[in-house]
Amino acid sequence: MLKYIILLLLLSTFVFNLAHSNALEAETCDKPGACSSCPQSCDDSNKCTLDSCLLGICTHTPISCDDGNKCTADSCDCDKGCQHTPITCDDGNKCTLDSCDCDKGCQHTPVSCDDGNKCTLDSCDCDKGCQHSPLSCDDKNACTFDSCSNSTGCANTPISCDDSNPCTLDSCDCDKGCQHTPIACDDNNKCTNDKCGPKGCEYTTINCDDKDACTYDSCSNSTGCTHTKISCDDYNACTSDSCDCDKGCQYTPISCDDKDACTYDSCSNSTGCTHTKISCDDYNPCTLDSCDCDKGCQHTPLSCDDKNACTFDSCSNKTGCTHTPVSCDDNNPCTLDSCDCDKGCQHTPIVCDDSNKCTNDKCGPNGCEYTPVNCDDKDACTYDSCSNKTGCTHTKVSCDDYNPCTADSCDCEKGCQHTPVTCDDSNACTYDSCSNKTGCTHTPVSCDDYNPCTIDSCDCDKGCQHAPMNCDDNNKCTVDACSNSTGCTHTPLSCDDYNPCTIDSCDCDTGCYHTRLVCDDFNPCTNDKCGEKGCEFTAISCDDNDACTYDSCSNKTGCTHTKITCNDYNACTSDSCDCEKGCVFTPITCDDNNKCTFDTCSNYTGCAHTPVSCDDNNPCTLDSCDCEKGCVHTPVSCDDKNSCTYDSCSNSTGCTHTPVSCDDNNPCTLDSCDCDKGCQHTPIACNDYNKCTNDKCGPKGCEFTPINCDDKDACTYDSCSNSTGCTHTKITCDDYNACTNDKCDCEKGCVFTPITCDDNNKCTVDSCSNKTGCVFTPLSCDDNNPCTLDSCDCDRGCVHTPVACSDNNKCTNDKCGPKGCEFTPITCNDNNKCTIDSCSNKTGCVYTPLSCDDKNKCTADSCDCDKGCVNTPISCDDNNACTADSCDCDKGCVNTPISCDDNNKCTIDYCDKSKGCVRKDLVCNDFNPCTVDSCDAVKGCVYTPVSCDDGNNCTKDSCNILTGKCINTKIECKDDGNKCTKQSCDPKKGCITTPVVCDDSNPCTSDSCDCDRGCVYTPVKCQDDGNKCTNSQCDPKKGCFHNPITCDDNNKCTVDSCSNSTGCVFTPKNCDDGNKCTDDSCDCDRGCVNTPSKCPPESDNKCVKYDTCDPKKGWISSAVSCDDKNPCTVDSCDPKKGCCHTPIKCDDGDILTFDYCSRKTGGCIHKKIFSCPNKICKESGTDDDDCDECDKKK
């Protein structure tokens, strides 16, 4: 296809130059047709064309830059010439090595994912690349530790079952794993719970608390817990004494109720229940008071009837009977109400007149009623209303609907009438309509039939006219026609004579002509001629048969032979070149004869000697390596120099120090252990921290005897608290009677006195309830009259006020009836369907005219008094067959031109105003015998070339444009000059290129072929496996693999390891030896250093010293001794100041004695004196200062 495009460009260039040459020929030739050379140089300084002179005309034929190499993108630069840019073959698959073969194109070779690690299963993921899944080394034996070595594979090491638990016997079962059988701990003491803990057998004193507050709990080493019943007698005649297991002693007050409602029941702590007669006087003048044994006090209401029909009789708790005037309101708005002492209430009728000519007046259930009169005159052309002074009025209505498309009038029966107007202007070229806003409109019609093959116009009488279009362009080099979709078309005439050695062109006046072609590419690397395919430029051979040179050809200088460089970029090979074989890469050796290194070679860095790991994962050995022997494992020592532990070593946890048992089976000693001396047994102090017992230690251990707490006070409850000792709780004298005042007497006990109930309020009935106390019951003032508001005044008693019924709403009739206030809605209806009837709370009935505008420009709107709103549809017909008539509610009438396009490009479509759409068939003829002419409804005219294909891809098939006969010319397959391919022709496939196979069977090279050099073997770069603990290398037999790296920072203070994600990890070593008496640190050369601690902790308390250290507890504090060996001072210690020595005070306040302290006995001496001779001072053993003080006393 590319060659045909080049040929067409060449032909076009020739036609242009031939047309231009006529003018030049007149200047350069004396006679027409006598010139054979060009007047000037044909070099266009464009390296992408072959410049030559043909028949005296310069031709510039585009050169072919196809290098036949599928690994390059070929293009041409006007300055540089042909450019061959290498293509990228990255397929985005991390499991292939991507390369390019000149014949085949991109090649994608699967990568090798073997990482040389016997502990992984190797595979490849297209997105992630090589994947190395850990290998399972589980041998299904619970007694082995399963691990894997990168070099040797799975290892199954026996595990240690030492659980460092002194309470178990350790063993191992192949199925179950480690077994730890508990040991038995029993000290034959029933006062201890025996178990085994972190330090071995432990004997914990049992808790004898039976959770029964009614027993005293203790324990015997031989019999165990004992529970002695306690006594709960409180010597109080008013309580029932018992004991509750949860709460202890309970003192429940007894009931003194004698079932007599006329007595007050109480209780004395010494004598028991008493029953006192109660008083029933309620101090209420409205009741008669008495007492009933079952019901208690009875208060019978007093009668206050005064025989007056105009009063309401009642009684006040303070003043007695009251007589309140009654209300005579009968809730009838049509009567005047009054009262007669004998007859009672009287009701006189009233007269109703509002002096309003628009109402009919009367008195009804709601009082005076004023009904509006009816002013309807039955005339649909008047608006009826009423004046309070003159009566009914009738005003003429307006029928203007503000629509210029109607004639407005009024009918007495029907009301307003709106008749549509006519807008026809008798012009076939306009569309006539009427707008509700502007009136008649005359819109010009569109005569466009959407056919570019007609000239459209309009006649006022006939309407739209469509005349056919003339498409002749007077050019013999085009075929003229008209398309319904595009209009006139001028298709270029084909002048191809199917002769590749002629340049075909066309003259506008004479038609086609054909000029002979000259072939010269001015390239010393090709042989030039014109054959069946046109110009042929065959590449010459530049092979010098030397495998150590790269052979190529330059378009300017010809063949060149460049020495190749043999470098496989592999540090593990020695590189050279052989004239016959080409590049040779010999592997090197990396063995350093050291058993402490793992020897490998990296393609990038060369030989590597990685230190081997000697860690046997056993904390009971010190691991090292010897260059000749290899790994060495030396046992460690676990002696902690502690008399209180049993020392051993576990393969899993390392050194263990198990505490020894120091139990002497003596209940009166505390057993412990000293790191230097061993077991210690310290006597215990018996203190149960219960102030209700006397404590001591006996043969059975600690004994706790209860104490006596009775204080002989009748107003206290005596008990004992374990934390505070004896308690004397004041008893509560509550008889649960709210009608008494309660108190307590130290000798008699509780005393209960009755209270008085009077609130001085005439609106309550006063009484007393044993449960709630004084009760003030509100007096009921309900007179059963819904037209009065009932209330009570504290001084006067009941008050009955008449209610006023008014809701201030002019839309209701208001009154007071048997059920209270009644508000009845009024009716507003003027019987006119052109008004909206409503009622205003402020003004009364409202009649609002109804709006009939339906906001629709497609209707004429009006109102009928009997029917209501009428909305009549308007007509939008414009009598034009070329428009679709409709109405839009917002815009009004819409007349849209219709489309006559039948979507068939084989017809000419247009519209006639009277007939509508018209269609005519399209004629298709291109006057070419090498095409079959037809019409397609979608594409229009179709000119299908005659098929001259003989089914043989080794012939060039064409059609003679003059005769219409087929021509089948045999083709030759051109050698592409590519050392990576061979050319031949197949009748089915045509010219085929057979690729050269380049495979050196070396997985460490990417095999490809260079079009000029032939096969090329490029060293591969092994893909990083994403594991920072391996180096990527390549083996000529296995391919890429990943060798583990060694992580050693030569620092004995770190634990060295490797993380697949981050690489080498150097974790600081934990040097804590579990001994609180050593300072733990680490030295980079020696490792952990545990130095005995010399400095005790600092303390702000000067009364404490740290002089010993326990490996488990750390520094142990003891009290500082402040004894100054002087019996005449009081020795003490202050936490802030330290030791204090305060002299004993011997001053007896007698100035006639000499007071001092004896340093022998520490006692005070008071000697009678009359003077202060020095000999007394000397005899007493005091110093001179004492004598001076003696003189002062005298």
PDB file of N, CA and C in Angstrom, residues 1127-1130 1142-1149 1153-1168 1180 1182 1193:
ATOM      1  N   PRO A1127      20.802   8.148 128.243  1.00  0.00           N
ATOM      2  CA  PRO A1127      19.454   7.924 128.774  1.00  0.00           C
ATOM      3  C   PRO A1127      18.701   9.211 129.085  1.00  0.00           C
ATOM      4  N   CYS A1128      19.404  10.364 129.005  1.00  0.00           N
ATOM      5  CA  CYS A1128      18.756  11.640 129.339  1.00  0.00           C
ATOM      6  C   CYS A1128      18.215  12.359 128.097  1.00  0.00           C
ATOM      7  N   THR A1129      18.167  11.681 126.990  1.00  0.00           N
ATOM      8  CA  THR A1129      17.558  12.257 125.778  1.00  0.00           C
ATOM      9  C   THR A1129      16.511  11.302 125.228  1.00  0.00           C
ATOM     10  N   VAL A1130      15.502  11.917 124.570  1.00  0.00           N
ATOM     11  CA  VAL A1130      14.480  11.128 123.850  1.00  0.00           C
ATOM     12  C   VAL A1130      14.912  11.083 122.383  1.00  0.00           C
ATOM     13  N   THR A1142      16.196  14.860 121.824  1.00  0.00           N
ATOM     14  CA  THR A1142      15.551  15.882 122.648  1.00  0.00           C
ATOM     15  C   THR A1142      15.817  15.598 124.132  1.00  0.00           C
ATOM     16  N   PRO A1143      16.431  16.576 124.886  1.00  0.00           N
ATOM     17  CA  PRO A1143      16.724  16.358 126.327  1.00  0.00           C
ATOM     18  C   PRO A1143      15.428  16.149 127.095  1.00  0.00           C
ATOM     19  N   ILE A1144      15.459  15.217 128.079  1.00  0.00           N
ATOM     20  CA  ILE A1144      14.308  14.971 128.951  1.00  0.00           C
ATOM     21  C   ILE A1144      14.143  16.184 129.871  1.00  0.00           C
ATOM     22  N   LYS A1145      12.905  16.664 129.993  1.00  0.00           N
ATOM     23  CA  LYS A1145      12.633  17.813 130.858  1.00  0.00           C
ATOM     24  C   LYS A1145      12.402  17.335 132.297  1.00  0.00           C
ATOM     25  N   CYS A1146      13.256  17.857 133.228  1.00  0.00           N
ATOM     26  CA  CYS A1146      13.153  17.444 134.639  1.00  0.00           C
ATOM     27  C   CYS A1146      12.701  18.585 135.553  1.00  0.00           C
ATOM     28  N   ASP A1147      12.357  19.708 134.994  1.00  0.00           N
ATOM     29  CA  ASP A1147      11.939  20.869 135.790  1.00  0.00           C
ATOM     30  C   ASP A1147      10.605  20.579 136.456  1.00  0.00           C
ATOM     31  N   ASP A1148      10.603  20.569 137.852  1.00  0.00           N
ATOM     32  CA  ASP A1148       9.355  20.308 138.570  1.00  0.00           C
ATOM     33  C   ASP A1148       8.637  21.586 138.981  1.00  0.00           C
ATOM     34  N   GLY A1149       9.161  22.741 138.538  1.00  0.00           N
ATOM     35  CA  GLY A1149       8.521  24.020 138.839  1.00  0.00           C
ATOM     36  C   GLY A1149       8.809  24.540 140.253  1.00  0.00           C
ATOM     37  N   THR A1153      14.360  23.511 144.399  1.00  0.00           N
ATOM     38  CA  THR A1153      15.013  22.231 144.071  1.00  0.00           C
ATOM     39  C   THR A1153      15.930  22.429 142.881  1.00  0.00           C
ATOM     40  N   PHE A1154      16.960  21.595 142.891  1.00  0.00           N
ATOM     41  CA  PHE A1154      17.886  21.577 141.764  1.00  0.00           C
ATOM     42  C   PHE A1154      17.540  20.346 140.934  1.00  0.00           C
ATOM     43  N   ASP A1155      17.010  20.589 139.661  1.00  0.00           N
ATOM     44  CA  ASP A1155      16.483  19.504 138.834  1.00  0.00           C
ATOM     45  C   ASP A1155      17.480  19.140 137.746  1.00  0.00           C
ATOM     46  N   TYR A1156      17.729  17.809 137.596  1.00  0.00           N
ATOM     47  CA  TYR A1156      18.600  17.360 136.529  1.00  0.00           C
ATOM     48  C   TYR A1156      18.310  15.899 136.258  1.00  0.00           C
ATOM     49  N   CYS A1157      18.949  15.386 135.200  1.00  0.00           N
ATOM     50  CA  CYS A1157      18.747  13.985 134.759  1.00  0.00           C
ATOM     51  C   CYS A1157      20.024  13.207 135.019  1.00  0.00           C
ATOM     52  N   SER A1158      19.832  12.016 135.527  1.00  0.00           N
ATOM     53  CA  SER A1158      20.975  11.154 135.826  1.00  0.00           C
ATOM     54  C   SER A1158      21.392  10.429 134.559  1.00  0.00           C
ATOM     55  N   ARG A1159      22.673  10.544 134.217  1.00  0.00           N
ATOM     56  CA  ARG A1159      23.178   9.889 133.013  1.00  0.00           C
ATOM     57  C   ARG A1159      23.366   8.387 133.206  1.00  0.00           C
ATOM     58  N   LYS A1160      23.216   7.948 134.438  1.00  0.00           N
ATOM     59  CA  LYS A1160      23.345   6.508 134.690  1.00  0.00           C
ATOM     60  C   LYS A1160      21.996   5.820 134.517  1.00  0.00           C
ATOM     61  N   THR A1161      20.973   6.429 135.167  1.00  0.00           N
ATOM     62  CA  THR A1161      19.650   5.780 135.163  1.00  0.00           C
ATOM     63  C   THR A1161      18.705   6.377 134.144  1.00  0.00           C
ATOM     64  N   GLY A1162      18.920   7.629 133.788  1.00  0.00           N
ATOM     65  CA  GLY A1162      18.007   8.295 132.875  1.00  0.00           C
ATOM     66  C   GLY A1162      16.820   8.889 133.602  1.00  0.00           C
ATOM     67  N   GLY A1163      16.799   8.802 134.982  1.00  0.00           N
ATOM     68  CA  GLY A1163      15.686   9.346 135.726  1.00  0.00           C
ATOM     69  C   GLY A1163      15.958  10.766 136.197  1.00  0.00           C
ATOM     70  N   CYS A1164      14.887  11.535 136.505  1.00  0.00           N
ATOM     71  CA  CYS A1164      15.033  12.921 136.969  1.00  0.00           C
ATOM     72  C   CYS A1164      15.377  12.935 138.469  1.00  0.00           C
ATOM     73  N   ILE A1165      16.246  13.872 138.853  1.00  0.00           N
ATOM     74  CA  ILE A1165      16.638  14.056 140.265  1.00  0.00           C
ATOM     75  C   ILE A1165      16.290  15.486 140.665  1.00  0.00           C
ATOM     76  N   HIS A1166      15.579  15.630 141.866  1.00  0.00           N
ATOM     77  CA  HIS A1166      15.180  16.952 142.367  1.00  0.00           C
ATOM     78  C   HIS A1166      15.765  17.146 143.784  1.00  0.00           C
ATOM     79  N   LYS A1167      16.896  17.830 143.928  1.00  0.00           N
ATOM     80  CA  LYS A1167      17.558  18.035 145.226  1.00  0.00           C
ATOM     81  C   LYS A1167      17.193  19.392 145.805  1.00  0.00           C
ATOM     82  N   LYS A1168      16.828  19.403 147.117  1.00  0.00           N
ATOM     83  CA  LYS A1168      16.528  20.650 147.811  1.00  0.00           C
ATOM     84  C   LYS A1168      17.803  21.465 147.956  1.00  0.00           C
ATOM     85  N   SER A1180      26.469  16.381 141.704  1.00  0.00           N
ATOM     86  CA  SER A1180      25.371  15.936 140.824  1.00  0.00           C
ATOM     87  C   SER A1180      25.827  15.490 139.462  1.00  0.00           C
ATOM     88  N   THR A1182      26.707  17.645 137.050  1.00  0.00           N
ATOM     89  CA  THR A1182      26.324  18.607 136.007  1.00  0.00           C
ATOM     90  C   THR A1182      27.508  19.479 135.688  1.00  0.00           C
ATOM     91  N   LYS A1193      17.510  30.508 139.075  1.00  0.00           N
ATOM     92  CA  LYS A1193      16.297  30.093 139.791  1.00  0.00           C
ATOM     93  C   LYS A1193      16.254  30.758 141.162  1.00  0.00           C
TER      94      LYS A1193
END
